[in-house]
Amino acid sequence: MKPVTTLLSITRLLSVGGCLLLGSCSQGEDALTSGASGNARIPINVEASLADVVTTRTAGYTPVPSGGAIGVFRTAPVTADSPAQRDVKYTYNGTKWSPESEATQIVVGAENATLCAYYPQGSVSFTANTTQTALTVKDYTAADDLCYAHKPVQAQVNNANRAVSFLMEHAYSRLQFSITRNSTADYPNACKITSIQMEPATAGSEFYTARTINVGLPATNGSQLTGSKAASWTLNTAALAMGTAGISKGATDTSIDKLFPPQAFSANVGTKLTLTIDGKNQTVTVPYAKLTGLKAGEISRIMLEIQGTELVVESVQIKQWSTINSGTHDSTLD
């Protein structure tokens, strides 16, 4: 048996030597499976999950839906023969992730790569040669629910460690209104709400309707979010049911569901709300203790009641953002 063993060993040595001499095995199947030596650039293997509230009512992650796609950035290292790669599309088919094309897929060498990603791919545009994009107030839709991972789970990603997992967090906060017309209070008109205005109770305080986010930075980085303060935000509701038909006695309107840039309000400054009801303004202030800001990944639901000619804040519900069941996991501040 010894001659056979010796022969096999010699054969393996010759095979390895042939690969080294000819350079034909550097991108072969063995290299892809087991990693690569030197600075050979090897495609990464991608997977991603989205932040959610799992059945245990704790923060967790849920798989990207089948057909969903993420955009991946490799921002370092950058050399003349290995430029940065930006917004490279990877799609999940329910079983595996695939790049849009082999020509554009993310590749890594011996040096650890800097990667970040976002979802859904193509839902936003980025400032040229950056990982910065705009967050603006808009209606909530799943397509506009920007999620991102400023880095992969793995501490090291290189040609010997090319498996990459991204855990995506919500970039936006959600703001909802629940407006009820009291069933017993004497209100003589149709209760048509044609406008909702939101502003800090103290002028000049922290309040944003547009911000820029850098998806390559963590939320704890003070430079991740930038933007100029806004004086107020006004929503024209004249064309909505609350503006055309009005709210009947005992009924509740929950049609307002907005994506807002995340922000912390100025300390001890409440939020002033002005509703135009049947052509007249009614104002109420949400105390700072009930609403200290709009946090990324959370839903803030402001519960208002119209009691005759008085507008009252019933409560503010703060809950984790869940695509499984948005009606649970509430923390109510009365």
PDB file of N, CA and C in Angstrom, residues 32 60 72 98 146 148-149 172-173 176 182 190 194 277 284 291 296 322:
ATOM      1  N   LEU A  32     -13.189  28.780  -4.282  1.00  0.00           N
ATOM      2  CA  LEU A  32     -14.465  29.360  -3.904  1.00  0.00           C
ATOM      3  C   LEU A  32     -15.013  28.715  -2.641  1.00  0.00           C
ATOM      4  N   GLY A  60     -36.407  41.023  16.789  1.00  0.00           N
ATOM      5  CA  GLY A  60     -35.761  39.942  16.067  1.00  0.00           C
ATOM      6  C   GLY A  60     -35.675  40.286  14.590  1.00  0.00           C
ATOM      7  N   VAL A  72     -25.830  46.309  -2.253  1.00  0.00           N
ATOM      8  CA  VAL A  72     -24.628  46.155  -1.435  1.00  0.00           C
ATOM      9  C   VAL A  72     -23.541  47.104  -1.931  1.00  0.00           C
ATOM     10  N   SER A  98     -28.700  35.704  -5.240  1.00  0.00           N
ATOM     11  CA  SER A  98     -27.894  35.737  -6.461  1.00  0.00           C
ATOM     12  C   SER A  98     -27.629  37.177  -6.870  1.00  0.00           C
ATOM     13  N   LEU A 146     -37.402  51.986   3.944  1.00  0.00           N
ATOM     14  CA  LEU A 146     -35.965  51.818   3.771  1.00  0.00           C
ATOM     15  C   LEU A 146     -35.357  51.144   5.005  1.00  0.00           C
ATOM     16  N   TYR A 148     -31.557  49.179   6.398  1.00  0.00           N
ATOM     17  CA  TYR A 148     -30.131  49.168   6.064  1.00  0.00           C
ATOM     18  C   TYR A 148     -29.337  48.412   7.125  1.00  0.00           C
ATOM     19  N   ALA A 149     -28.141  48.000   6.739  1.00  0.00           N
ATOM     20  CA  ALA A 149     -27.154  47.432   7.663  1.00  0.00           C
ATOM     21  C   ALA A 149     -25.852  48.167   7.403  1.00  0.00           C
ATOM     22  N   TYR A 172     -36.408  54.650   8.936  1.00  0.00           N
ATOM     23  CA  TYR A 172     -37.450  55.625   9.249  1.00  0.00           C
ATOM     24  C   TYR A 172     -38.111  55.364  10.598  1.00  0.00           C
ATOM     25  N   SER A 173     -38.821  56.381  11.062  1.00  0.00           N
ATOM     26  CA  SER A 173     -39.811  56.252  12.124  1.00  0.00           C
ATOM     27  C   SER A 173     -41.181  56.365  11.471  1.00  0.00           C
ATOM     28  N   GLN A 176     -48.398  57.904  13.236  1.00  0.00           N
ATOM     29  CA  GLN A 176     -49.802  57.660  12.908  1.00  0.00           C
ATOM     30  C   GLN A 176     -50.698  58.547  13.770  1.00  0.00           C
ATOM     31  N   ASN A 182     -66.007  62.367  19.687  1.00  0.00           N
ATOM     32  CA  ASN A 182     -66.708  61.893  20.885  1.00  0.00           C
ATOM     33  C   ASN A 182     -68.168  61.579  20.561  1.00  0.00           C
ATOM     34  N   ALA A 190     -70.144  69.129  10.751  1.00  0.00           N
ATOM     35  CA  ALA A 190     -69.854  67.838  10.108  1.00  0.00           C
ATOM     36  C   ALA A 190     -68.539  67.223  10.559  1.00  0.00           C
ATOM     37  N   THR A 194     -59.607  69.370   7.492  1.00  0.00           N
ATOM     38  CA  THR A 194     -58.981  69.667   6.201  1.00  0.00           C
ATOM     39  C   THR A 194     -57.481  69.919   6.297  1.00  0.00           C
ATOM     40  N   ILE A 277     -60.768  72.203  11.634  1.00  0.00           N
ATOM     41  CA  ILE A 277     -62.005  71.423  11.669  1.00  0.00           C
ATOM     42  C   ILE A 277     -63.172  72.338  11.314  1.00  0.00           C
ATOM     43  N   VAL A 284     -53.859  71.674  20.276  1.00  0.00           N
ATOM     44  CA  VAL A 284     -53.539  70.931  21.486  1.00  0.00           C
ATOM     45  C   VAL A 284     -52.038  70.643  21.467  1.00  0.00           C
ATOM     46  N   LEU A 291     -44.195  62.225  24.201  1.00  0.00           N
ATOM     47  CA  LEU A 291     -43.559  62.083  22.888  1.00  0.00           C
ATOM     48  C   LEU A 291     -42.238  62.838  22.909  1.00  0.00           C
ATOM     49  N   ALA A 296     -36.188  55.699  15.073  1.00  0.00           N
ATOM     50  CA  ALA A 296     -36.136  54.752  13.961  1.00  0.00           C
ATOM     51  C   ALA A 296     -36.574  53.372  14.432  1.00  0.00           C
ATOM     52  N   SER A 322     -43.524  46.378  13.487  1.00  0.00           N
ATOM     53  CA  SER A 322     -43.675  44.964  13.155  1.00  0.00           C
ATOM     54  C   SER A 322     -44.425  44.812  11.855  1.00  0.00           C
TER      55      SER A 322
END
